[in-house]
mmCIF file of C-alpha atoms and ligand atoms in Angstrom:
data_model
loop_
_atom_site.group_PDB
_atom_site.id
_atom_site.type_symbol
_atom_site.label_atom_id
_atom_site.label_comp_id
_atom_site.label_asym_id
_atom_site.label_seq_id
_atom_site.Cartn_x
_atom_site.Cartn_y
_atom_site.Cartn_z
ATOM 1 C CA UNK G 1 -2.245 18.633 -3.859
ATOM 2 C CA UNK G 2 -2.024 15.341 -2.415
ATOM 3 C CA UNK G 3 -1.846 12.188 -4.417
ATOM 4 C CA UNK G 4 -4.863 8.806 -3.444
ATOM 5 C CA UNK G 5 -3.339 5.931 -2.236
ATOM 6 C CA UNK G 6 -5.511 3.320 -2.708
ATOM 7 C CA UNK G 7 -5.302 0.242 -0.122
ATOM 8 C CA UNK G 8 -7.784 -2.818 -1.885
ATOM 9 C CA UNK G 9 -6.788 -5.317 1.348
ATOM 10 C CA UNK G 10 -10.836 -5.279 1.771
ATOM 11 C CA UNK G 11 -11.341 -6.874 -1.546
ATOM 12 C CA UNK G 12 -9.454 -9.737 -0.803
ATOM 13 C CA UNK G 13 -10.817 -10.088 2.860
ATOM 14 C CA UNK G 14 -13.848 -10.868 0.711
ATOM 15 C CA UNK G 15 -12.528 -13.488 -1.855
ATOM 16 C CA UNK G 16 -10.844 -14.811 1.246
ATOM 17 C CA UNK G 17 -14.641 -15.374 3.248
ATOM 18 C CA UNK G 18 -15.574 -17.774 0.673
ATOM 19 C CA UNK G 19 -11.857 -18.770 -0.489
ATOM 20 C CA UNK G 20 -12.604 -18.676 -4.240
ATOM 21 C CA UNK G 21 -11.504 -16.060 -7.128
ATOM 22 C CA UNK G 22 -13.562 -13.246 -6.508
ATOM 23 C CA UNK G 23 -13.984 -10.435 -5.990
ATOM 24 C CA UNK G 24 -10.121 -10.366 -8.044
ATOM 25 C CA UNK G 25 -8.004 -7.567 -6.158
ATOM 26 C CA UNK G 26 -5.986 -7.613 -9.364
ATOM 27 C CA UNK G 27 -9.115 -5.948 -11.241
ATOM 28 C CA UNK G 28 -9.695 -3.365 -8.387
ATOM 29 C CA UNK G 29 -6.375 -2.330 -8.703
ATOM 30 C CA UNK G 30 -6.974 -1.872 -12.282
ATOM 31 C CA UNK G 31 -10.339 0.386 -11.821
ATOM 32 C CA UNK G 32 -8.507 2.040 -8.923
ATOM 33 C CA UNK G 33 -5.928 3.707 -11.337
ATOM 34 C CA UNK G 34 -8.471 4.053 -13.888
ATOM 35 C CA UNK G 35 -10.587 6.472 -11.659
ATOM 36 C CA UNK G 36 -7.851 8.662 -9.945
ATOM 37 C CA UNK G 37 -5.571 5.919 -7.837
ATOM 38 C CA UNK G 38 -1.897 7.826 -8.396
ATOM 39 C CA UNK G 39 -0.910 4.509 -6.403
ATOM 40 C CA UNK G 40 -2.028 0.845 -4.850
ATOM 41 C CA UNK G 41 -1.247 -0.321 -1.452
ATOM 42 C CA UNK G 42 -1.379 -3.432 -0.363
ATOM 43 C CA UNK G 43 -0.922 -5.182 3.143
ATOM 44 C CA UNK G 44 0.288 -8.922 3.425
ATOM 45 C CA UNK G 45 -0.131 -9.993 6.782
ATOM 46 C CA UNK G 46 1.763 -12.754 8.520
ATOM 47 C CA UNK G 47 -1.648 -14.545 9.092
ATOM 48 C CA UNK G 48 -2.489 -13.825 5.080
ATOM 49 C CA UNK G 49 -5.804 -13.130 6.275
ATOM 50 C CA UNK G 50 -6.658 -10.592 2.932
ATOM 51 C CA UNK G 51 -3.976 -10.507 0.661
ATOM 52 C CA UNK G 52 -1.895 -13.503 -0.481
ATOM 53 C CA UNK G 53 1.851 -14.376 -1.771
ATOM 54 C CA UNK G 54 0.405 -14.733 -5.571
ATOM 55 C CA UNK G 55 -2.071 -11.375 -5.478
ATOM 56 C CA UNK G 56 1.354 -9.193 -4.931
ATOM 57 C CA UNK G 57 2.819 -11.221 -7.254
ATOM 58 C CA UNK G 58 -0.210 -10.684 -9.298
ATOM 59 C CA UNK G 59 -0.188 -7.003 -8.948
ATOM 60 C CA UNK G 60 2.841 -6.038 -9.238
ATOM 61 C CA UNK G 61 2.647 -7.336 -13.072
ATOM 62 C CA UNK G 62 -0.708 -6.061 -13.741
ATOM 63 C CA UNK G 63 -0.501 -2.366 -12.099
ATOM 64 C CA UNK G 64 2.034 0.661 -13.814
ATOM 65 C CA UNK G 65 1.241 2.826 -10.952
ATOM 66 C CA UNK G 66 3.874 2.797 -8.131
ATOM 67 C CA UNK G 67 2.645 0.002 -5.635
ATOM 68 C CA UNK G 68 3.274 0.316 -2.145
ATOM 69 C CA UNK G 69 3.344 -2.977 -0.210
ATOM 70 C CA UNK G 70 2.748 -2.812 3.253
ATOM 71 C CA UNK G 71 4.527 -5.394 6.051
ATOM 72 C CA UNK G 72 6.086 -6.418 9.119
ATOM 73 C CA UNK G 73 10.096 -6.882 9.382
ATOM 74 C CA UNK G 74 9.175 -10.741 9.333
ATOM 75 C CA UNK G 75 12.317 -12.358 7.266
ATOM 76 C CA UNK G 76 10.440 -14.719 5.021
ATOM 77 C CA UNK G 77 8.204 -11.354 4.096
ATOM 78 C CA UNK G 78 11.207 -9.563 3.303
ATOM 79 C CA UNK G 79 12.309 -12.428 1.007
ATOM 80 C CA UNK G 80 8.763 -11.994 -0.928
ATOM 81 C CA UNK G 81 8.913 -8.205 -1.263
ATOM 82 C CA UNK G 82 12.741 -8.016 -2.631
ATOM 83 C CA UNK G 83 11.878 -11.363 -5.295
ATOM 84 C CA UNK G 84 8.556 -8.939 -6.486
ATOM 85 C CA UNK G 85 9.853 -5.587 -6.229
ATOM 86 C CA UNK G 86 7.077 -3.035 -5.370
ATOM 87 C CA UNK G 87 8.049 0.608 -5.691
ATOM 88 C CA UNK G 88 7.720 0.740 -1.745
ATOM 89 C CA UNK G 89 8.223 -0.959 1.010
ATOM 90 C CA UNK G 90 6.398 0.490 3.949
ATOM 91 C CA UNK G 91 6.960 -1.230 7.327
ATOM 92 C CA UNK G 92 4.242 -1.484 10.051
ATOM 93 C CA UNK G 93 3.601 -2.974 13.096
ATOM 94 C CA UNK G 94 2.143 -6.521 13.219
ATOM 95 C CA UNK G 95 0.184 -7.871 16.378
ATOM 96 C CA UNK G 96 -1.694 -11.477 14.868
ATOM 97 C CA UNK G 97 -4.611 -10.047 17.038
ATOM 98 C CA UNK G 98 -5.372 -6.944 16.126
ATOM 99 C CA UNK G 99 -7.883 -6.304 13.720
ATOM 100 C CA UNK G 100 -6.318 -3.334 11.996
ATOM 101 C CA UNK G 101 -3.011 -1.638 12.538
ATOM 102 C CA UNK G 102 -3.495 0.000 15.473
ATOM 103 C CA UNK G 103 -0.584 2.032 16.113
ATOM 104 C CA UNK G 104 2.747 3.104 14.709
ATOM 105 C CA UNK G 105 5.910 1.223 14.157
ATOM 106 C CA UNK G 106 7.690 1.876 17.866
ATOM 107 C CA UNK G 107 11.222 2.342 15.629
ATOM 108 C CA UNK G 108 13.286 3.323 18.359
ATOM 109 C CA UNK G 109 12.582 0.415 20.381
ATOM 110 C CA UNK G 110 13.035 -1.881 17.613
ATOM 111 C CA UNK G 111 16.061 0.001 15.952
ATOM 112 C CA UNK G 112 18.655 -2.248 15.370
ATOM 113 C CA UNK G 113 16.042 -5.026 13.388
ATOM 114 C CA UNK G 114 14.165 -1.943 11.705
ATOM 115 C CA UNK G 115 17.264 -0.771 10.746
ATOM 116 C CA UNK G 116 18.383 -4.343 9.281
ATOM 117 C CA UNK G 117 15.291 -5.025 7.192
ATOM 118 C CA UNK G 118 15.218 -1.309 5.871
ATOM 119 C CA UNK G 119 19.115 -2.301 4.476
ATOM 120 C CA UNK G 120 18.093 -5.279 3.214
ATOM 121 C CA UNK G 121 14.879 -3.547 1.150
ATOM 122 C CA UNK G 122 17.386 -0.473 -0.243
ATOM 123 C CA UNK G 123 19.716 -3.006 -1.412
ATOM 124 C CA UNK G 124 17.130 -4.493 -3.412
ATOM 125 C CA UNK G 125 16.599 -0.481 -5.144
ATOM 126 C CA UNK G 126 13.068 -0.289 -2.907
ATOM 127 C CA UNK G 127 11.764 2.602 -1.516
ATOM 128 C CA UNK G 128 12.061 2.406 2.157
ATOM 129 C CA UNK G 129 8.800 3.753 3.876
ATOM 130 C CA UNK G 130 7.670 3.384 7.865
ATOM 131 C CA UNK G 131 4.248 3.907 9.307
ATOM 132 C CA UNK G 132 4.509 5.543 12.636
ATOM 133 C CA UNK G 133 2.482 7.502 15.021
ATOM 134 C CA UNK G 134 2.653 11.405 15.131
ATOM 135 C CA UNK G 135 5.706 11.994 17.324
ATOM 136 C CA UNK G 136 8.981 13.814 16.415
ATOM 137 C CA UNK G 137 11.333 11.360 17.829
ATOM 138 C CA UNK G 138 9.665 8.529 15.884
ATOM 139 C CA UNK G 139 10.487 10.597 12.936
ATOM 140 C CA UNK G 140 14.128 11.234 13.773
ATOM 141 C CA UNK G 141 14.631 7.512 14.604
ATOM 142 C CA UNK G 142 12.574 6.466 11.238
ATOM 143 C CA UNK G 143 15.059 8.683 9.385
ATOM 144 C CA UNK G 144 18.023 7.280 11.077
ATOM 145 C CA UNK G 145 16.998 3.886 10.321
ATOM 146 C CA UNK G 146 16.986 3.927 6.757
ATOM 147 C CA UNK G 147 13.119 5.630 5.652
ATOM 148 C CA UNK G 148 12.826 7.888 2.782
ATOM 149 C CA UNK G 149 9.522 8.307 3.124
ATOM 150 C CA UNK G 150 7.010 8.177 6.478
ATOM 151 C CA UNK G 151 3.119 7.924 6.592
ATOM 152 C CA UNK G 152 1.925 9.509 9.295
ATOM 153 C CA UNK G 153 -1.122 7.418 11.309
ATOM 154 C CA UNK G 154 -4.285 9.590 11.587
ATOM 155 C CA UNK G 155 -5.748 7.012 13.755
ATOM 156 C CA UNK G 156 -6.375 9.061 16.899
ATOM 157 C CA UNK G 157 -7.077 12.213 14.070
ATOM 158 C CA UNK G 158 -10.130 9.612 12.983
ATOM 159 C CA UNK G 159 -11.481 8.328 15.979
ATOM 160 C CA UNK G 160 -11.245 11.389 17.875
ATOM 161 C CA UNK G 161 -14.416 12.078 19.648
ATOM 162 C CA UNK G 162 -14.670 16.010 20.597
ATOM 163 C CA UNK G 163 -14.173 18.275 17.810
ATOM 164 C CA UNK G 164 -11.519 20.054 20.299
ATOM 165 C CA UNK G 165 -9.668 16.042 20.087
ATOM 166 C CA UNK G 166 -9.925 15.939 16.601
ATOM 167 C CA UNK G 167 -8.244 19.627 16.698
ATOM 168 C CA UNK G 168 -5.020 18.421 18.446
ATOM 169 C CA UNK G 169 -4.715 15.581 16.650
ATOM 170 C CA UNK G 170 -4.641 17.570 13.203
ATOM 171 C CA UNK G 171 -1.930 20.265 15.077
ATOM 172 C CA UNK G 172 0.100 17.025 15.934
ATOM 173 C CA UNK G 173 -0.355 15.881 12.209
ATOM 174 C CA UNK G 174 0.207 19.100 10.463
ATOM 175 C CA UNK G 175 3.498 19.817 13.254
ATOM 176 C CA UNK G 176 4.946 16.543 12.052
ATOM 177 C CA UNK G 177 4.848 16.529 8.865
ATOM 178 C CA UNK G 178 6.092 20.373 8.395
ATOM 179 C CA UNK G 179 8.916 18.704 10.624
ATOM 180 C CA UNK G 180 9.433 15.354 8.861
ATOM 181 C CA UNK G 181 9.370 17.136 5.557
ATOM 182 C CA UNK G 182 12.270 20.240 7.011
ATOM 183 C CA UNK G 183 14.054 16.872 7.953
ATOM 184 C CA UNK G 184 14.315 15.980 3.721
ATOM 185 C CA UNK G 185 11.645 13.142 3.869
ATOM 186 C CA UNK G 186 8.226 12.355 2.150
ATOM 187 C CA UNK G 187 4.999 12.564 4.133
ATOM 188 C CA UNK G 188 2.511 10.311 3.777
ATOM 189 C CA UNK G 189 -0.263 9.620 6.254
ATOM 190 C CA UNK G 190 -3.744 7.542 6.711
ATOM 191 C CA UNK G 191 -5.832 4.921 8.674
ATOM 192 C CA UNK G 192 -9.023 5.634 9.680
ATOM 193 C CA UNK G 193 -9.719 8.561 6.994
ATOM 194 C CA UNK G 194 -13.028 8.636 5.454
ATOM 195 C CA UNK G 195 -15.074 10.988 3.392
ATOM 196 C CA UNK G 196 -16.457 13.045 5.812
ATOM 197 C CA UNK G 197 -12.618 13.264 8.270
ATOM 198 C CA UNK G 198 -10.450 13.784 4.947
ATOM 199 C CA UNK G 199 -10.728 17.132 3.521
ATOM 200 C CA UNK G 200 -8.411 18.700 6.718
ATOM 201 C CA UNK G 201 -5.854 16.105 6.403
ATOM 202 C CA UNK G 202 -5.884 16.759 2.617
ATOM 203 C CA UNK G 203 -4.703 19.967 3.454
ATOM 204 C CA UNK G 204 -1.939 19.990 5.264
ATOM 205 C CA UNK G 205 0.695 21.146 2.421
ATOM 206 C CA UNK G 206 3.372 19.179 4.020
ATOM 207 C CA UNK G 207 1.363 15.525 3.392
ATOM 208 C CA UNK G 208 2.278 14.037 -0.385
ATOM 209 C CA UNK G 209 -0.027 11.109 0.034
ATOM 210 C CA UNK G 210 -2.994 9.962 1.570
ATOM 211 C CA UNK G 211 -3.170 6.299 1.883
ATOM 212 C CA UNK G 212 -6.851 5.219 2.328
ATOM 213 C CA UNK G 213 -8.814 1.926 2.040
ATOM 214 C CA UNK G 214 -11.682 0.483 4.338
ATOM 215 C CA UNK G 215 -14.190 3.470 3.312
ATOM 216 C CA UNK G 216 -13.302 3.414 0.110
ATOM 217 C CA UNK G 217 -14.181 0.005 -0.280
ATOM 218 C CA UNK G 218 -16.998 0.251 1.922
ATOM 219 C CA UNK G 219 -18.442 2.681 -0.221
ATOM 220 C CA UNK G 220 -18.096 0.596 -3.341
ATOM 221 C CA UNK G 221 -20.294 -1.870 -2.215
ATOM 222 C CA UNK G 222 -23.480 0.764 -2.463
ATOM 223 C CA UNK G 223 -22.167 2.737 -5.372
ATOM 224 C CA UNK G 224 -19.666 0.972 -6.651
ATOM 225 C CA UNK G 225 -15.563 0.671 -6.879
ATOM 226 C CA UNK G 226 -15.030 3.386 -9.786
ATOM 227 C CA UNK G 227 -17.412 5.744 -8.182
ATOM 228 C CA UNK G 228 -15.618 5.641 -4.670
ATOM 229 C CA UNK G 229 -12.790 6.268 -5.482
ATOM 230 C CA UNK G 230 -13.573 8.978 -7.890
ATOM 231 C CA UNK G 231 -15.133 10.566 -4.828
ATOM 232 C CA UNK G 232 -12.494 10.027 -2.826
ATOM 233 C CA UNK G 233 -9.796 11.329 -5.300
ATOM 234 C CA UNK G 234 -11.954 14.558 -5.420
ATOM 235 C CA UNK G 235 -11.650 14.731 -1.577
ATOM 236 C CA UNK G 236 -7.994 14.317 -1.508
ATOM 237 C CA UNK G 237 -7.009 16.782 -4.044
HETATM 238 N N1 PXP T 1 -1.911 3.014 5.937
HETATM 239 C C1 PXP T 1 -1.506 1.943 6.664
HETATM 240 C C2 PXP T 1 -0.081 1.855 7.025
HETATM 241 C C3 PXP T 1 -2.401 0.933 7.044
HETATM 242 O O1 PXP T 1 -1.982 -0.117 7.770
HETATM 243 C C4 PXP T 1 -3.742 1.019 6.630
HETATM 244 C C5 PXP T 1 -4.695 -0.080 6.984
HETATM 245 O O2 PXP T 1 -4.346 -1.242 6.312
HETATM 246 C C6 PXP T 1 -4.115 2.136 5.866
HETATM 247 C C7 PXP T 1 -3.199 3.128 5.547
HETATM 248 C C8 PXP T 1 -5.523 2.298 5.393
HETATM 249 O O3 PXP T 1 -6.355 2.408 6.489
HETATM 250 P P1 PXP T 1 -7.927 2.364 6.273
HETATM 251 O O4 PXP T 1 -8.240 1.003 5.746
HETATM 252 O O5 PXP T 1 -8.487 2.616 7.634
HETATM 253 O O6 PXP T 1 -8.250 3.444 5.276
#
């Protein structure tokens, strides 16, 4: 059975359109676990565009769940997540442009410096995690580099548009994490997954956690937060 990961970024890209207090992510966090959340994910961008310094600050103290803060391998961001201590660490690509993560951490090309910051998060007794595209070699390299734990990007999965897409892009998912997990490490995977593309990526055995946040949050605005993810927990498990 897999476990929800909820990501609340979305709630904060709406405090941040008016720049006052709410919506508070701190009390989606806390009706997140309340309704099924078995963790909270949270993404602070270089550009702080949703989340900010204080919310993971914020969070961290508020939430008993095991919170998962996503980031680049940007220095001063390091310095943040080993002074707050979330139970992970998960490392993902950053391009100021984008408007979502769009692919997976390229580890191999980026070794040696994924390699550094993943030293520098153990040390601090953090759960090193790395979001990467479905590929076996991305795997091995994550591995070698210092992860514990990989999320797997369902990206393509999601935005496939032929039904025989979406089909490879499931093989490729359920392939890699049957492999990642032979290889001793966690599976997690998400992006893109909504309530009608989640059920066959709940599934696959291999998967511990689904991380999942824009339709989630989405939803919540027509039937609100507790009832989303409720839904959503039902979905992944
Ligand atoms: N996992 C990672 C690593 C992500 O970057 C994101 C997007 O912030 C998600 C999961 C959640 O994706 P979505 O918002 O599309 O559900």
């Amino acid at each position: 059975m897999a476990k929800l990961g909820v990501n609340i970024d979305h709630v904060a890209t709406l405090r941040q359109a008016r720049g006052e207090f709410d919506p508070d992510p701190v009390e989606a966090c806390r009706v997140a676990v309340r309704n099924g959340a078995d963790s909270i994910v949270c993404h602070l961008r270089e550009d702080r565009r949703h989340i900010q310094d204080d919310d993971v600050v914020q969070i961290r103290k508020a939430v008993k769940c095991p919170l998962n803060l996503e980031m680049s391998i940007n220095p001063q961001i390091i310095k943040l997540a080993r002074k707050v201590g979330p139970d992970y660490v998960m490392f993902v690509p950053e391009r100021r442009q984008e408007v979502t993560t769009e692919g997976g951490l390229d580890v191999r090309r980026h070794f040696r410096r994924v390699q550094r910051a993943a030293g520098d998060i153990a040390d601090s007794g953090i759960v090193v995690s790395m979001f990467i595209d479905p590929v076996q070699y991305q795997i091995r390299e994550a591995q070698e580099a210092g992860a514990q734990i990989v999320e797997l990007h369902t990206g393509k999965y999601a935005n496939a548009r032929t039904r025989a897409a979406q089909d490879r892009e499931l093989s490729k998912l359920k392939k890699c994490a049957a492999y990642a997990k032979s290889r001793g490490l966690i599976v997690h995977a998400g992006h893109g997954l909504k309530y009608h593309n989640v059920s066959a990526v709940a599934r696959i055995k291999d998967i511990d956690e689904l991380n999942i946040g824009h339709s989630i949050i989405s939803e919540s605005i027509f039937t609100g937060l507790a009832s989303a993810v409720r839904r959503m927990k039902k979905l992944v498990s």
